[in-house]
PDB file of C-alpha atoms in Angstrom:
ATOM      1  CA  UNK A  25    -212.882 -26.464 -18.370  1.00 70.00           C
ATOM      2  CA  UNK A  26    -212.620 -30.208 -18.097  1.00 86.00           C
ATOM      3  CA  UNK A  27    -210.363 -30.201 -21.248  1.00 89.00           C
ATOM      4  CA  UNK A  28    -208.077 -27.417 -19.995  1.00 84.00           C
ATOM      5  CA  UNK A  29    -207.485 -29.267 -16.801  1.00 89.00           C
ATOM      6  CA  UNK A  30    -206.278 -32.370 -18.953  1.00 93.00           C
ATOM      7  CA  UNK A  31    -203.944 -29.949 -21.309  1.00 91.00           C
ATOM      8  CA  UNK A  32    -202.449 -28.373 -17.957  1.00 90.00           C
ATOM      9  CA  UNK A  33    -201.790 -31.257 -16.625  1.00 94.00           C
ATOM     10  CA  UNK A  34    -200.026 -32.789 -19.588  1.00 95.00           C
ATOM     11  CA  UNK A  35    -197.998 -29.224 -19.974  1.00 93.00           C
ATOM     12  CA  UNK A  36    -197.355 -29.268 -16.676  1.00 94.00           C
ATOM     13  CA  UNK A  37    -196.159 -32.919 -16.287  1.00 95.00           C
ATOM     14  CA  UNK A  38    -193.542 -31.978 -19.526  1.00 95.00           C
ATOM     15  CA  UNK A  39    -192.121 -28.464 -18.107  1.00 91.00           C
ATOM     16  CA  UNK A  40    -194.373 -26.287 -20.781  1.00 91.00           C
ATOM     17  CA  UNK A  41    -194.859 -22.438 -20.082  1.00 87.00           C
ATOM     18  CA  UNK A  42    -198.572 -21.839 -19.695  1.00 89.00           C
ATOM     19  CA  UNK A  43    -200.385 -19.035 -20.365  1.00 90.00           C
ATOM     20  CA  UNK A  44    -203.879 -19.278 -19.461  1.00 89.00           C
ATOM     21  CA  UNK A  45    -205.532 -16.626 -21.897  1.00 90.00           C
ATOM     22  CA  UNK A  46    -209.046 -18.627 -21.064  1.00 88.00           C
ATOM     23  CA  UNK A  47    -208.799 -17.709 -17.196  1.00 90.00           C
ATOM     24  CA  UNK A  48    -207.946 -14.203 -18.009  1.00 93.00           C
ATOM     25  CA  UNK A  49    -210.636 -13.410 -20.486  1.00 92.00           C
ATOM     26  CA  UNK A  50    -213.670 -15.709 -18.671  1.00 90.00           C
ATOM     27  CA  UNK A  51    -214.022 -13.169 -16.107  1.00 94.00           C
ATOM     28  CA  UNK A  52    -214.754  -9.584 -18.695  1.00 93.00           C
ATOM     29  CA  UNK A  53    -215.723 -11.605 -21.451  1.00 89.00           C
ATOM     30  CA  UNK A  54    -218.914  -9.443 -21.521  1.00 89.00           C
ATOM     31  CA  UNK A  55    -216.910  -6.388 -21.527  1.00 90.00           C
ATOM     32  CA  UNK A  56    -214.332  -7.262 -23.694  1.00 91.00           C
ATOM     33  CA  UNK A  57    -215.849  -9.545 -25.992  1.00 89.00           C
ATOM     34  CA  UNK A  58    -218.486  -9.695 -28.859  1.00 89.00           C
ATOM     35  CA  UNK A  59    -222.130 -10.900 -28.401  1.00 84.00           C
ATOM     36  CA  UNK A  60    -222.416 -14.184 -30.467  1.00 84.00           C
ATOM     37  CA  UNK A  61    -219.019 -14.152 -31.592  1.00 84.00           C
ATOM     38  CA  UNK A  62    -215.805 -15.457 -30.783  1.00 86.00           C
ATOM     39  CA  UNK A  63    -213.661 -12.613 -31.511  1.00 90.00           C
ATOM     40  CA  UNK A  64    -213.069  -9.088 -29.208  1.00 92.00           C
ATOM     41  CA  UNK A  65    -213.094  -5.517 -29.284  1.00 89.00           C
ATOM     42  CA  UNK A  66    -210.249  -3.827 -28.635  1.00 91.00           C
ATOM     43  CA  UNK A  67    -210.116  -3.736 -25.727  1.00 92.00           C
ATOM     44  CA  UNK A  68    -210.181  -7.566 -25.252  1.00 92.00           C
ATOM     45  CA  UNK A  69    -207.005  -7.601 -27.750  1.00 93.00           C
ATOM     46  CA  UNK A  70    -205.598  -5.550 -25.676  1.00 93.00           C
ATOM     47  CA  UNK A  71    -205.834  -7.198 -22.485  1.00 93.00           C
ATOM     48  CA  UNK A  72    -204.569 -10.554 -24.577  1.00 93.00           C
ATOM     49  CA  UNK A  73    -201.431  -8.610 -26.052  1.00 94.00           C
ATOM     50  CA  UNK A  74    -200.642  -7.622 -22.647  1.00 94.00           C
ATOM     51  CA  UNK A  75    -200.184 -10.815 -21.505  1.00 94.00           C
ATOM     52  CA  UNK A  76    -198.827 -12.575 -23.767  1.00 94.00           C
ATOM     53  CA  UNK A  77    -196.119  -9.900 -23.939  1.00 93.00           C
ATOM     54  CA  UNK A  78    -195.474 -10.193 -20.368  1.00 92.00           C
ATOM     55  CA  UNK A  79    -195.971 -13.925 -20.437  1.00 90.00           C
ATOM     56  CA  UNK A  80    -192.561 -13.848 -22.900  1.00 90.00           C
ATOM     57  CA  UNK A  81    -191.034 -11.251 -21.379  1.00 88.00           C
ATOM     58  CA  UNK A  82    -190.490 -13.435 -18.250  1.00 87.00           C
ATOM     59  CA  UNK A  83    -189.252 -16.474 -20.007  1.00 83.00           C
ATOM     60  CA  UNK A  84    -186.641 -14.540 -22.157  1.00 81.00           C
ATOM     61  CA  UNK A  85    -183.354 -13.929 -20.340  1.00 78.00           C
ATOM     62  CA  UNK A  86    -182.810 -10.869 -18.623  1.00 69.00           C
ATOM     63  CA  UNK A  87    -180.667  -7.948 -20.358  1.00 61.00           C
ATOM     64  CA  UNK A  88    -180.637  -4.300 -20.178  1.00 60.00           C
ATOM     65  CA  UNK A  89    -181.178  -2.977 -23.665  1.00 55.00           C
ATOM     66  CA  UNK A  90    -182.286   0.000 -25.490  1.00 53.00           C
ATOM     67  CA  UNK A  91    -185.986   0.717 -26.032  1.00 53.00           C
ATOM     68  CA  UNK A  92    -185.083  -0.091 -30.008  1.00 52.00           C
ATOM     69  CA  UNK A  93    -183.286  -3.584 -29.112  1.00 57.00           C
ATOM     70  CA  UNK A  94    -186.297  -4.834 -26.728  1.00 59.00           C
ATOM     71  CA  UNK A  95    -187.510  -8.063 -29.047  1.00 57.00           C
ATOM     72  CA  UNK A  96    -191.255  -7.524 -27.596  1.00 58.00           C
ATOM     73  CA  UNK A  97    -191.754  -4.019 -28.479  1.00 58.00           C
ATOM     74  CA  UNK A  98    -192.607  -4.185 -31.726  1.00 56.00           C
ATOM     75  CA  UNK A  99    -195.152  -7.079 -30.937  1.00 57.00           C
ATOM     76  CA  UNK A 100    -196.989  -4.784 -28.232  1.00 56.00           C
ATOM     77  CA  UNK A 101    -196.831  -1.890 -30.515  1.00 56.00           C
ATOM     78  CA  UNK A 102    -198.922  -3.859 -33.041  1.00 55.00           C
ATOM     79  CA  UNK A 103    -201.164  -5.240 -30.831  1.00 57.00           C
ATOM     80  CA  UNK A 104    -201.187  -1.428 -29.737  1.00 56.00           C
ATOM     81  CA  UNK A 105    -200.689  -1.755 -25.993  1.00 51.00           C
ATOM     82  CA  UNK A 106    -200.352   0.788 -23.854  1.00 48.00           C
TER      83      UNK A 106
END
C-alpha cells in the first residue's frame, strides 16, 4: 500500500510500464489464493498469466501474424490460459 504508492510514483515519474498484479489479486485473494500462504491455486495463476500476457501484448508492436509466430503464445500456453 504505502510502498506501492512510492514505487508507482518513481515508475511513473521515469516512463516504466506498470502492471499492478497487487490491485488485481487484492480483491479474490480468498478465492484465488491459499490460506496462510503466499502462493495460488490455479486459478489465481491463471488470472496472473492473463494479465501479464495482455499487459505485453499491448506494449509489443502491432503485427498480424500466424497463431505459430505470436511471441506470447507459448507463455499463456504454459501458464495454461484459456
Amino acid at each position: 500500500p504505502a510502498r506501492n504508492e512510492v514505487a508507482r510514483n518513481v515508475m511513473e515519474e521515469n516512463g516504466v510500464a506498470i502492471d499492478d498484479l497487487y490491485s488485481l489479486v487484492l480483491p479474490v485473494r480468498d478465492t484465488v489464493g491459499r490460506s496462510n500462504d503466499v502462493h495460488f491455486q490455479p486459478a489465481g495463476y491463471d488470472l496472473l498469466a492473463k494479465q501479464i500476457a495482455t499487459g505485453i501484448e499491448t506494449k509489443l508492436p502491432s503485427q498480424k501474424a500466424s497463431a505459430a509466430e505470436k511471441p506470447l503464445q507459448h507463455l499463456t500456453a504454459w501458464f495454461k490460459v484459456s
